[in-house]
Amino acid sequence: MEVRAERAGLSYVSLDGSIGCLVNGAGLAMATMDLVGLNGGSPANFLDVGGGANVKQVTEAFRILNSHPKVKAVFVNIFGGIMRCDVLAEGLIT
């Protein structure tokens, strides 16, 4: 999955948890993973789509998360001041 993410221009690290995290910005991603852990969950990945992601990259990010064998839920935490939310929405429904 790491190679697939790299080809799409995404930063991805697979972990052992069951909650997939799709976030923009490394700091927000780390904070999101901490919050998941503090609330009894376990992150399945570090996935930073960045601030300039396009629809194709967001779609691939969701496909990567859905292909992770341990992911049972996906937590999306996007700072709208960095990324256009319409791009995220279109990537989700594509």
Tab-separated table of C-alpha atoms in Angstrom:
chain	number	residue	atom	x	y	z
A	1	MET	CA	0.000	0.000	0.000
A	2	GLU	CA	2.911	2.355	0.659
A	3	VAL	CA	4.127	2.013	-2.941
A	4	ARG	CA	0.618	2.544	-4.269
A	5	ALA	CA	0.265	5.704	-2.159
A	6	GLU	CA	3.662	7.000	-3.248
A	7	ARG	CA	2.688	6.581	-6.907
A	8	ALA	CA	-0.397	8.696	-6.201
A	9	GLY	CA	1.652	11.383	-4.457
A	10	LEU	CA	0.346	10.543	-0.976
A	11	SER	CA	2.185	10.004	2.312
A	12	TYR	CA	1.148	6.646	3.770
A	13	VAL	CA	2.388	4.309	6.487
A	14	SER	CA	0.466	1.150	7.349
A	15	LEU	CA	-0.100	0.390	11.047
A	16	ASP	CA	-1.758	-2.421	13.013
A	17	GLY	CA	-5.026	-0.764	14.077
A	18	SER	CA	-8.552	-0.937	12.706
A	19	ILE	CA	-9.438	2.748	12.169
A	20	GLY	CA	-8.316	4.184	8.853
A	21	CYS	CA	-7.329	7.853	9.018
A	22	LEU	CA	-7.471	10.208	6.042
A	23	VAL	CA	-6.035	13.593	7.007
A	24	ASN	CA	-4.362	16.616	5.419
A	25	GLY	CA	-1.181	17.834	7.051
A	26	ALA	CA	1.303	15.730	8.986
A	27	GLY	CA	0.686	17.548	12.269
A	28	LEU	CA	-3.067	17.085	12.028
A	29	ALA	CA	-2.519	13.445	11.070
A	30	MET	CA	-0.370	12.836	14.157
A	31	ALA	CA	-2.900	14.591	16.402
A	32	THR	CA	-5.739	12.581	14.844
A	33	MET	CA	-3.896	9.320	15.453
A	34	ASP	CA	-3.290	10.373	19.084
A	35	LEU	CA	-6.986	11.193	19.557
A	36	VAL	CA	-8.027	7.862	18.106
A	37	GLY	CA	-5.688	6.107	20.544
A	38	LEU	CA	-6.747	8.209	23.556
A	39	ASN	CA	-10.365	7.257	22.904
A	40	GLY	CA	-9.768	3.511	22.828
A	41	GLY	CA	-9.189	3.035	19.118
A	42	SER	CA	-6.118	2.106	17.178
A	43	PRO	CA	-5.110	3.787	13.905
A	44	ALA	CA	-4.612	1.523	10.912
A	45	ASN	CA	-2.445	4.017	9.071
A	46	PHE	CA	-0.879	7.422	8.675
A	47	LEU	CA	-2.325	8.902	5.485
A	48	ASP	CA	-1.652	12.547	4.626
A	49	VAL	CA	-3.297	13.698	1.404
A	50	GLY	CA	-1.749	17.156	1.740
A	51	GLY	CA	-3.336	20.490	0.996
A	52	GLY	CA	-3.189	20.378	-2.779
A	53	ALA	CA	-4.685	16.941	-3.386
A	54	ASN	CA	-6.884	16.529	-6.425
A	55	VAL	CA	-9.975	14.337	-6.882
A	56	LYS	CA	-7.923	11.454	-8.295
A	57	GLN	CA	-5.600	11.469	-5.271
A	58	VAL	CA	-8.481	11.581	-2.787
A	59	THR	CA	-10.223	8.737	-4.587
A	60	GLU	CA	-7.034	6.670	-4.492
A	61	ALA	CA	-6.611	7.469	-0.793
A	62	PHE	CA	-10.077	6.044	-0.036
A	63	ARG	CA	-9.338	2.998	-2.199
A	64	ILE	CA	-6.096	2.403	-0.298
A	65	LEU	CA	-7.925	2.614	3.027
A	66	ASN	CA	-10.635	0.252	1.817
A	67	SER	CA	-8.027	-2.262	0.686
A	68	HIS	CA	-6.347	-2.406	4.120
A	69	PRO	CA	-7.424	-5.784	5.554
A	70	LYS	CA	-7.781	-4.530	9.146
A	71	VAL	CA	-9.728	-1.303	8.521
A	72	LYS	CA	-13.211	-1.460	10.044
A	73	ALA	CA	-13.952	2.295	10.005
A	74	VAL	CA	-12.549	5.410	8.350
A	75	PHE	CA	-11.986	8.699	10.190
A	76	VAL	CA	-11.678	11.717	7.881
A	77	ASN	CA	-10.184	14.842	9.473
A	78	ILE	CA	-9.656	17.579	6.895
A	79	PHE	CA	-8.742	21.181	7.658
A	80	GLY	CA	-10.815	23.109	5.130
A	81	GLY	CA	-8.437	26.071	5.184
A	82	ILE	CA	-5.800	23.897	3.515
A	83	MET	CA	-7.840	21.699	1.177
A	84	ARG	CA	-10.939	22.392	-0.854
A	85	CYS	CA	-13.782	20.408	0.678
A	86	ASP	CA	-15.543	20.016	-2.676
A	87	VAL	CA	-12.483	18.112	-3.926
A	88	LEU	CA	-12.690	15.835	-0.895
A	89	ALA	CA	-16.430	15.275	-1.401
A	90	GLU	CA	-16.011	14.488	-5.096
A	91	GLY	CA	-13.146	12.091	-4.323
A	92	LEU	CA	-15.335	10.320	-1.769
A	93	ILE	CA	-18.237	9.737	-4.137
A	94	THR	CA	-16.097	8.851	-7.173
